[in-house]
């Protein structure tokens, strides 16, 4: 039998994949859509292709359509993540998937050198949610943030042309993803609780004397505010580190990354500023505010970033090691050992 020829993009024309990806980002993330407009055309298209896959995986895993209310009622979350992984691997192998978002991944992976390990790091985050996982320690929380956002930051850096062996810049890209996710968790505490999820470490809750599942009760609001302030402080540390890496990018890429950092950072800072009222109404950034963050990023892109006295506690290397240790053991090779001492009769 002849092997199916590799065809990254699943036999779709590139322009078709780019158009579909552009529509996906316009529906799914106005903040990222605004920041991505600052990229050069090639980087913007590739960033949209990667985003389309991330958005599709998120929606399939949660039973959503470009965000919205979480739907886990069918009890098939584990099977959905298995399907995500299978389609992702097929796309990376250069085979058609019958889903344009996965085919988009196949194309951008072929163009930018994205690997199966990178994609699996992201899918592993969906697997944690599907297993109804909860972080016990701060390290567990950061490992989750690595899977669902830090690993995406690494893939986005490769899309922007960062070399595979430029580990320091990839570390800083991971920092930006971690900052984004920490801010998202701070903003979405109420929504996550309504969906039966909690990303606050159990050890933090125990320290605050909050019983499991009770952190949104009014009586515990002061302790919750303290924990969420801690999340935002950690996000700012990773954001500051990420700005060091942004300085090594081309000007337009640097401008886009700093704009995104400003927009997402403002979300966390608004949550912190609101205190106990942070979850009365969902924090969001309006169009005028986004424009202000973009203009501020232009000036920031012209200057060197401020120095960082102390780098964040959690590094990409640490989190990758934790992720590998928590994963399934590597398969034992079934190749028989060579009998060196055996001589033919």
Coordinates of C-alpha atoms in Angstrom, one line a residue:
X1 CA 0.0 0.0 0.0
X2 CA 1.2 3.5 -0.8
X3 CA 1.5 5.9 2.1
X4 CA -0.8 9.0 2.1
X5 CA 1.4 11.9 1.0
X6 CA 2.0 14.7 3.5
X7 CA -0.2 17.7 2.9
X8 CA 0.0 20.2 5.8
X9 CA -3.2 22.1 5.9
X10 CA -5.4 19.1 5.0
X11 CA -5.7 19.9 1.3
X12 CA -7.1 23.3 2.0
X13 CA -5.8 26.4 0.2
X14 CA -3.7 28.5 2.6
X15 CA -5.9 31.6 2.0
X16 CA -9.0 29.6 3.1
X17 CA -7.4 28.6 6.3
X18 CA -6.2 32.1 7.0
X19 CA -9.7 33.5 6.4
X20 CA -11.3 31.0 8.7
X21 CA -8.7 31.7 11.4
X22 CA -9.2 35.4 11.1
X23 CA -13.0 34.9 11.7
X24 CA -12.3 32.7 14.7
X25 CA -10.1 35.3 16.4
X26 CA -12.6 38.1 15.7
X27 CA -15.3 36.0 17.5
X28 CA -13.2 34.5 20.2
X29 CA -10.8 37.2 21.5
X30 CA -11.1 40.9 20.8
X31 CA -8.1 41.6 22.9
X32 CA -5.8 39.3 21.0
X33 CA -7.4 40.4 17.7
X34 CA -6.5 44.0 18.4
X35 CA -2.9 43.2 19.4
X36 CA -2.4 40.9 16.4
X37 CA -3.2 43.7 13.9
X38 CA 0.2 45.2 14.8
X39 CA 2.1 42.2 13.5
X40 CA 3.5 42.1 10.0
X41 CA 1.3 40.2 7.5
X42 CA 3.1 36.9 7.7
X43 CA 3.3 36.8 11.5
X44 CA -0.3 37.9 11.8
X45 CA -1.6 35.1 9.6
X46 CA 0.5 32.5 11.4
X47 CA -0.6 33.8 14.8
X48 CA -4.3 33.6 13.6
X49 CA -3.8 30.0 12.4
X50 CA -2.3 29.0 15.8
X51 CA -5.1 30.8 17.6
X52 CA -7.8 29.0 15.6
X53 CA -6.4 25.6 16.8
X54 CA -6.2 26.8 20.5
X55 CA -9.8 28.2 20.3
X56 CA -11.1 25.0 18.8
X57 CA -9.4 22.8 21.4
X58 CA -10.8 25.0 24.2
X59 CA -14.3 24.9 22.8
X60 CA -14.3 21.1 22.1
X61 CA -12.9 20.4 25.6
X62 CA -15.5 22.6 27.3
X63 CA -18.5 21.9 25.0
X64 CA -18.6 25.6 24.0
X65 CA -18.6 27.7 20.8
X66 CA -16.1 30.5 21.0
X67 CA -16.4 30.8 24.7
X68 CA -19.6 31.3 26.8
X69 CA -21.1 29.1 29.4
X70 CA -19.2 25.9 30.2
X71 CA -21.0 22.7 29.3
X72 CA -19.7 19.5 31.0
X73 CA -23.0 17.9 31.6
X74 CA -22.6 15.1 29.0
X75 CA -19.8 13.4 31.0
X76 CA -17.7 13.0 27.9
X77 CA -14.9 15.4 28.6
X78 CA -12.2 12.7 28.7
X79 CA -13.3 11.4 25.3
X80 CA -13.3 14.9 23.8
X81 CA -9.7 15.5 24.9
X82 CA -8.7 12.1 23.4
X83 CA -10.3 13.3 20.2
X84 CA -8.4 16.6 20.4
X85 CA -5.1 14.8 20.8
X86 CA -5.7 12.4 18.0
X87 CA -6.7 15.2 15.5
X88 CA -3.8 17.3 16.7
X89 CA -1.3 14.4 16.0
X90 CA -2.9 13.7 12.7
X91 CA -2.6 17.4 11.7
X92 CA 1.1 17.5 12.8
X93 CA 1.7 14.4 10.7
X94 CA 0.6 16.4 7.7
X95 CA -2.7 14.5 7.2
X96 CA -6.2 16.0 6.7
X97 CA -8.4 16.0 9.8
X98 CA -11.8 17.1 8.4
X99 CA -11.7 20.1 10.8
X100 CA -10.3 23.3 9.4
X101 CA -8.9 24.5 12.8
X102 CA -6.8 21.4 13.2
X103 CA -5.7 21.6 9.5
X104 CA -4.7 25.2 10.3
X105 CA -2.4 23.9 13.0
X106 CA -0.9 21.5 10.5
X107 CA 0.0 24.3 8.2
X108 CA 1.5 26.7 10.7
X109 CA 3.4 23.9 12.4
X110 CA 4.9 23.0 9.0
X111 CA 5.9 26.6 8.4
X112 CA 7.3 27.4 11.8
X113 CA 8.6 24.1 13.2
X114 CA 6.1 23.5 15.9
X115 CA 6.5 20.1 17.4
X116 CA 4.2 17.4 18.8
X117 CA 5.7 17.9 22.2
X118 CA 4.7 21.6 22.2
X119 CA 1.2 20.7 21.2
X120 CA 0.9 17.9 23.7
X121 CA 1.9 20.4 26.4
X122 CA -1.2 22.4 25.6
X123 CA -3.5 19.4 25.3
X124 CA -2.4 18.2 28.6
X125 CA -4.0 21.2 30.2
X126 CA -7.4 20.2 28.7
X127 CA -6.8 16.7 30.1
X128 CA -6.4 18.1 33.6
X129 CA -9.7 19.9 33.4
X130 CA -11.4 16.8 31.9
X131 CA -10.2 14.8 34.9
X132 CA -11.7 17.3 37.3
X133 CA -8.3 18.1 38.5
X134 CA -7.6 20.7 41.3
X135 CA -4.3 22.3 42.2
X136 CA -3.1 21.3 45.6
X137 CA 0.0 23.5 45.8
X138 CA 1.2 26.7 44.1
X139 CA 3.4 24.6 42.0
X140 CA 0.4 22.7 40.7
X141 CA -1.3 25.9 39.8
X142 CA 1.7 27.1 37.9
X143 CA 2.0 23.8 36.1
X144 CA -1.6 24.2 34.9
X145 CA -0.9 27.7 33.8
X146 CA 2.1 26.4 31.9
X147 CA 0.0 23.9 30.0
X148 CA -2.9 26.2 29.1
X149 CA -1.0 29.4 28.4
X150 CA 2.8 29.2 29.0
X151 CA 3.1 26.5 26.3
X152 CA 1.0 28.5 23.9
X153 CA 3.4 31.5 24.5
X154 CA 6.3 29.2 23.5
X155 CA 4.5 28.2 20.3
X156 CA 3.6 31.8 19.5
X157 CA 7.3 32.8 19.9
X158 CA 8.2 30.2 17.3
X159 CA 5.5 31.6 15.1
X160 CA 7.3 35.0 15.4
X161 CA 10.6 33.4 14.3
X162 CA 12.3 32.8 17.7
X163 CA 14.9 30.1 17.2
X164 CA 14.3 26.7 18.8
X165 CA 17.6 27.0 20.6
X166 CA 17.0 30.5 21.9
X167 CA 15.8 29.2 25.2
X168 CA 16.0 32.4 27.1
X169 CA 13.6 34.2 24.8
X170 CA 11.3 31.1 24.8
X171 CA 11.4 31.3 28.6
X172 CA 10.2 34.9 28.5
X173 CA 7.4 34.0 26.0
X174 CA 6.3 31.3 28.5
X175 CA 6.3 34.0 31.2
X176 CA 3.9 36.1 29.2
X177 CA 1.5 33.2 28.9
X178 CA 1.7 32.5 32.6
X179 CA 0.9 36.2 33.3
X180 CA -2.1 36.1 31.0
X181 CA -3.5 32.9 32.7
X182 CA -3.0 34.1 36.2
X183 CA -4.9 37.3 35.4
X184 CA -7.6 35.2 33.8
X185 CA -8.0 33.0 36.9
X186 CA -8.2 36.1 39.1
X187 CA -11.0 37.6 36.9
X188 CA -12.9 34.3 36.4
X189 CA -13.0 33.0 40.0
X190 CA -16.8 33.4 40.1
X191 CA -17.4 31.9 36.7
X192 CA -15.1 28.9 37.4
X193 CA -16.9 28.3 40.7
X194 CA -20.3 28.3 38.9
X195 CA -18.9 25.6 36.5
X196 CA -17.6 23.5 39.4
X197 CA -14.0 24.5 39.0
X198 CA -11.4 26.1 41.3
X199 CA -7.9 27.0 40.4
X200 CA -6.9 28.4 43.8
X201 CA -4.5 26.0 45.4
X202 CA -5.9 23.8 48.2
X203 CA -3.0 24.9 50.4
X204 CA -3.9 28.5 50.0
X205 CA -7.5 27.8 50.9
X206 CA -6.4 25.8 54.0
X207 CA -4.1 28.7 55.0
X208 CA -7.1 31.1 54.8
X209 CA -9.3 28.7 56.7
X210 CA -11.8 28.4 53.8
X211 CA -13.6 25.0 53.6
X212 CA -13.5 23.3 50.1
X213 CA -16.0 24.8 47.7
X214 CA -16.9 27.7 50.0
X215 CA -14.5 30.4 48.7
X216 CA -17.3 32.4 47.0
X217 CA -19.4 32.7 50.1
X218 CA -19.7 36.3 51.4
X219 CA -18.1 35.5 54.7
X220 CA -14.9 34.5 53.0
X221 CA -14.6 37.5 50.7
X222 CA -11.8 39.2 52.6
X223 CA -9.6 36.0 52.4
X224 CA -10.5 35.6 48.7
X225 CA -9.5 39.2 47.9
X226 CA -6.1 38.5 49.6
X227 CA -5.6 35.3 47.5
X228 CA -6.5 37.0 44.2
X229 CA -4.2 39.9 45.0
X230 CA -1.5 37.2 45.3
X231 CA -2.4 35.9 41.9
X232 CA -2.2 39.3 40.3
X233 CA 1.1 40.1 42.0
X234 CA 2.5 36.8 40.6
X235 CA 1.2 37.8 37.1
X236 CA 3.0 41.1 37.3
X237 CA 6.3 39.4 38.1
X238 CA 6.0 37.2 35.0
X239 CA 4.8 40.1 32.9
X240 CA 7.9 42.1 33.8
X241 CA 10.1 39.2 32.9
X242 CA 8.3 38.7 29.6
X243 CA 9.0 42.3 28.6
X244 CA 12.7 41.5 28.7
X245 CA 12.2 38.9 26.0
X246 CA 9.9 41.2 23.9
X247 CA 12.9 43.6 23.5
X248 CA 14.6 41.0 21.3
X249 CA 11.8 40.8 18.8
X250 CA 11.3 43.0 15.7
X251 CA 9.7 46.3 16.3
X252 CA 6.2 45.3 15.1
X253 CA 6.3 42.1 17.0
X254 CA 7.5 43.9 20.1
X255 CA 4.7 46.4 19.8
X256 CA 2.1 43.7 19.4
X257 CA 3.4 41.7 22.4
X258 CA 3.6 44.7 24.6
X259 CA 0.1 45.8 23.6
X260 CA -1.2 42.4 24.6
X261 CA 0.7 42.5 27.9
X262 CA -0.8 45.9 28.7
X263 CA -4.4 44.8 27.9
X264 CA -4.2 41.6 29.9
X265 CA -2.2 43.2 32.7
X266 CA -4.9 45.9 33.0
X267 CA -7.5 43.1 33.6
X268 CA -5.6 41.8 36.6
X269 CA -4.9 45.2 38.0
X270 CA -8.6 46.1 37.7
X271 CA -9.6 43.0 39.6
X272 CA -7.1 43.9 42.3
X273 CA -8.3 47.4 42.5
X274 CA -12.0 46.5 42.8
X275 CA -11.3 44.3 45.9
X276 CA -14.4 42.6 47.3
X277 CA -16.5 44.0 44.4
X278 CA -14.3 42.4 41.7
X279 CA -16.8 39.7 40.8
X280 CA -20.0 41.8 40.9
X281 CA -19.6 42.5 37.2
X282 CA -17.1 40.8 34.9
X283 CA -14.0 42.9 34.3
X284 CA -13.4 43.7 30.7
X285 CA -11.4 46.2 28.6
X286 CA -13.4 48.5 26.4
X287 CA -12.4 49.6 22.9
X288 CA -11.1 53.0 24.0
X289 CA -9.0 51.5 26.8
X290 CA -7.6 49.0 24.3
X291 CA -6.5 51.8 22.1
X292 CA -4.8 53.5 25.0
X293 CA -2.9 50.3 25.8
X294 CA -1.8 50.0 22.1
X295 CA -0.6 53.6 22.0
X296 CA 1.3 53.2 25.3
X297 CA 2.9 50.0 23.9
X298 CA 4.2 52.0 21.0
X299 CA 6.2 54.2 23.3
X300 CA 7.3 51.2 25.3
X301 CA 8.5 49.4 22.2
X302 CA 10.8 52.3 21.5
X303 CA 12.6 52.0 24.8
X304 CA 14.5 49.3 26.7
X305 CA 12.3 47.6 29.3
X306 CA 13.0 48.3 33.0
X307 CA 15.4 45.9 34.7
X308 CA 14.0 43.1 36.7
X309 CA 15.6 42.8 40.1
X310 CA 14.4 39.2 40.8
X311 CA 13.1 36.8 38.2
X312 CA 9.9 34.9 39.0
X313 CA 10.1 31.9 41.2
X314 CA 8.6 29.5 38.6
X315 CA 10.6 29.0 35.4
X316 CA 9.7 27.3 32.2
X317 CA 12.4 24.6 32.9
X318 CA 10.9 23.9 36.3
X319 CA 7.4 23.7 35.0
X320 CA 8.4 21.5 32.1
X321 CA 10.1 19.1 34.5
X322 CA 7.0 19.0 36.7
X323 CA 4.9 18.4 33.7
X324 CA 7.1 15.5 32.5
X325 CA 7.2 14.0 36.0
X326 CA 3.4 14.1 36.2
X327 CA 2.9 12.6 32.8
X328 CA 2.6 8.9 31.8
X329 CA 5.9 7.0 31.9
X330 CA 7.7 6.6 28.6
X331 CA 7.0 3.3 26.9
X332 CA 9.5 0.5 27.4
X333 CA 11.2 -0.3 24.0
X334 CA 10.4 -3.8 22.8
X335 CA 13.6 -4.1 20.8
X336 CA 15.5 -7.2 22.1
X337 CA 18.9 -6.7 23.6
X338 CA 21.9 -7.9 21.7
X339 CA 23.4 -11.0 23.1
X340 CA 27.0 -9.9 23.0
X341 CA 28.4 -13.0 24.8
X342 CA 26.6 -15.5 22.6
X343 CA 28.7 -17.1 19.9
X344 CA 27.3 -19.2 17.1
X345 CA 27.9 -22.9 17.4

